[in-house]
Amino acid sequence: MCVGVPGKIIEKHEYSAVVDVMGSQTDVGIIFVPEVELGDYVIVHAGQAMSIVDEQYAKESVIEWRKFVDARNSKPVL
């Protein structure tokens, strides 16, 4: 199973971009989405922007990712 997270393009270079993923910034390759523009949302998997998605989808996905992260962080320690 492959899992991708949504990120917002905040800086674009020729073959890479900086994305904001839930408040963290990281560099990703954009070879699969060379038409991406600043402000676009992409699905990031294994260091690559795999596809462009609409803002609504990205924001709904982030809500679900935050629930997952919060649940993992509140797991009791044995």
Coordinates of N, CA and C in Angstrom, one line a residue:
M1 N 0.8 -1.2 0.0 CA 0.0 0.0 0.0 C 0.9 1.2 0.0
C2 N 0.5 2.2 -0.8 CA 1.3 3.5 -0.9 C 0.4 4.5 -0.3
V3 N 1.1 5.4 0.5 CA 0.4 6.5 1.1 C 1.0 7.8 0.7
G4 N 0.2 8.8 0.3 CA 0.7 10.1 0.0 C 0.0 11.1 0.8
V5 N 0.7 12.2 1.1 CA 0.1 13.3 1.9 C 0.0 14.5 1.0
P6 N -1.0 15.4 1.3 CA -1.1 16.6 0.5 C -0.1 17.7 1.0
G7 N 0.4 18.4 0.1 CA 1.3 19.5 0.4 C 1.1 20.7 -0.6
K8 N 1.3 21.9 -0.1 CA 1.1 23.1 -0.9 C 2.5 23.6 -1.4
I9 N 2.5 23.8 -2.7 CA 3.8 24.3 -3.4 C 4.0 25.8 -2.9
I10 N 5.2 26.0 -2.3 CA 5.5 27.3 -1.8 C 6.7 27.9 -2.5
E11 N 7.4 27.1 -3.2 CA 8.6 27.5 -4.0 C 8.8 26.5 -5.1
K12 N 9.1 27.0 -6.3 CA 9.3 26.1 -7.5 C 10.6 26.4 -8.1
H13 N 11.3 25.3 -8.5 CA 12.5 25.3 -9.2 C 12.3 24.5 -10.5
E14 N 13.3 24.3 -11.3 CA 13.2 23.6 -12.5 C 12.7 22.2 -12.4
Y15 N 13.3 21.4 -11.5 CA 12.9 20.0 -11.3 C 12.5 19.6 -9.9
S16 N 12.4 20.6 -9.1 CA 12.0 20.4 -7.7 C 11.1 21.6 -7.2
A17 N 10.6 21.3 -6.0 CA 9.8 22.4 -5.4 C 9.9 22.2 -3.9
V18 N 9.6 23.3 -3.2 CA 9.4 23.2 -1.7 C 7.9 23.2 -1.4
V19 N 7.5 22.2 -0.6 CA 6.1 22.1 -0.3 C 5.9 22.2 1.2
D20 N 4.8 22.7 1.6 CA 4.4 22.8 3.0 C 3.5 21.6 3.3
V21 N 3.9 20.7 4.1 CA 3.1 19.5 4.5 C 2.7 19.6 6.0
M22 N 1.5 20.0 6.3 CA 1.1 20.2 7.7 C 2.0 21.0 8.5
G23 N 2.5 22.1 8.0 CA 3.4 23.0 8.7 C 4.9 22.7 8.6
S24 N 5.3 21.6 8.0 CA 6.7 21.3 7.8 C 7.0 21.5 6.3
Q25 N 8.2 22.0 6.0 CA 8.6 22.3 4.7 C 9.6 21.3 4.2
T26 N 9.5 20.8 3.0 CA 10.4 19.8 2.5 C 10.5 20.0 1.0
D27 N 11.7 19.5 0.5 CA 11.9 19.5 -1.0 C 11.3 18.3 -1.6
V28 N 10.7 18.4 -2.8 CA 10.2 17.3 -3.5 C 10.5 17.4 -5.0
G29 N 10.6 16.3 -5.6 CA 10.8 16.3 -7.1 C 9.4 16.6 -7.8
I30 N 9.5 17.3 -8.9 CA 8.2 17.6 -9.6 C 8.3 17.1 -11.1
I31 N 9.1 16.1 -11.3 CA 9.2 15.5 -12.7 C 7.9 15.0 -13.2
F32 N 7.0 14.5 -12.3 CA 5.7 13.9 -12.7 C 4.6 15.0 -12.9
V33 N 4.9 16.2 -12.4 CA 3.9 17.3 -12.5 C 4.6 18.6 -12.9
P34 N 5.3 18.6 -14.0 CA 6.1 19.8 -14.4 C 5.2 21.0 -14.6
E35 N 3.9 20.9 -14.7 CA 3.0 22.0 -14.9 C 2.6 22.7 -13.6
V36 N 3.0 22.1 -12.5 CA 2.6 22.6 -11.1 C 3.0 24.1 -11.0
E37 N 2.2 24.9 -10.3 CA 2.5 26.3 -10.0 C 2.5 26.6 -8.6
L38 N 3.0 27.7 -8.2 CA 3.0 28.2 -6.8 C 1.6 28.2 -6.3
G39 N 1.3 27.7 -5.1 CA 0.0 27.7 -4.5 C -0.8 26.5 -4.8
D40 N -0.3 25.6 -5.8 CA -1.0 24.4 -6.1 C -0.8 23.4 -4.9
Y41 N -1.7 22.5 -4.8 CA -1.6 21.4 -3.9 C -1.3 20.1 -4.6
V42 N -0.4 19.3 -4.1 CA 0.0 18.1 -4.7 C 0.0 16.9 -3.7
I43 N -0.1 15.7 -4.2 CA 0.1 14.6 -3.3 C 1.6 14.2 -3.3
V44 N 2.2 14.1 -2.2 CA 3.6 13.8 -2.0 C 3.8 12.3 -1.6
H45 N 4.6 11.6 -2.3 CA 4.9 10.2 -1.9 C 6.4 9.9 -2.2
A46 N 7.1 9.5 -1.3 CA 8.5 9.1 -1.5 C 9.3 10.2 -2.1
G47 N 9.1 11.4 -1.6 CA 9.9 12.5 -2.1 C 9.5 13.1 -3.4
Q48 N 8.4 12.7 -4.0 CA 8.0 13.1 -5.3 C 6.5 13.7 -5.2
A49 N 6.3 14.8 -5.9 CA 4.9 15.2 -6.1 C 4.3 14.3 -7.2
M50 N 3.3 13.6 -6.9 CA 2.8 12.6 -7.8 C 1.6 13.1 -8.6
S51 N 0.8 14.0 -8.0 CA -0.3 14.5 -8.8 C -0.8 15.8 -8.2
I52 N -1.4 16.6 -9.0 CA -2.0 17.9 -8.5 C -3.4 17.6 -8.0
V53 N -3.8 18.1 -6.9 CA -5.2 17.9 -6.4 C -5.8 19.3 -6.0
D54 N -7.1 19.3 -5.9 CA -7.7 20.6 -5.6 C -7.6 20.9 -4.1
E55 N -7.7 22.2 -3.8 CA -7.5 22.7 -2.5 C -8.5 22.0 -1.5
Q56 N -9.8 21.9 -1.9 CA -10.8 21.3 -1.0 C -10.3 19.8 -0.6
Y57 N -9.9 19.1 -1.6 CA -9.5 17.7 -1.3 C -8.3 17.7 -0.4
A58 N -7.3 18.6 -0.6 CA -6.1 18.7 0.2 C -6.5 19.0 1.6
K59 N -7.3 20.0 1.8 CA -7.7 20.4 3.2 C -8.4 19.3 3.9
E60 N -9.3 18.6 3.2 CA -10.0 17.5 3.9 C -9.1 16.4 4.3
S61 N -8.1 16.1 3.4 CA -7.1 15.1 3.7 C -6.3 15.5 4.9
V62 N -5.9 16.7 5.0 CA -5.1 17.2 6.1 C -5.8 17.0 7.4
I63 N -7.1 17.2 7.4 CA -8.0 17.0 8.6 C -7.9 15.6 9.1
E64 N -8.0 14.6 8.1 CA -7.9 13.2 8.4 C -6.5 12.8 8.9
W65 N -5.4 13.4 8.3 CA -4.1 13.1 8.7 C -3.8 13.6 10.1
R66 N -4.4 14.8 10.4 CA -4.2 15.3 11.8 C -4.9 14.4 12.8
K67 N -6.0 13.9 12.5 CA -6.7 12.9 13.4 C -5.8 11.7 13.7
F68 N -5.2 11.2 12.6 CA -4.3 10.0 12.7 C -3.1 10.4 13.6
V69 N -2.5 11.5 13.3 CA -1.3 11.9 14.1 C -1.6 12.1 15.5
D70 N -2.7 12.8 15.8 CA -3.2 13.1 17.2 C -3.5 11.8 17.9
A71 N -4.1 10.8 17.2 CA -4.4 9.5 17.9 C -3.1 8.8 18.2
R72 N -2.1 8.8 17.3 CA -0.9 8.1 17.6 C -0.1 8.8 18.7
N73 N -0.2 10.1 18.8 CA 0.5 10.9 19.9 C -0.1 10.7 21.2
S74 N -1.4 10.4 21.3 CA -2.1 10.2 22.5 C -2.2 8.8 23.0
K75 N -1.5 7.9 22.3 CA -1.4 6.5 22.6 C -0.7 6.3 24.0
P76 N -1.4 5.6 24.9 CA -0.8 5.4 26.3 C 0.5 4.6 26.2
V77 N 1.5 5.0 27.1 CA 2.7 4.3 27.2 C 2.6 3.3 28.3
L78 N 3.0 2.1 27.9 CA 3.0 0.9 28.9 C 4.2 0.8 29.7

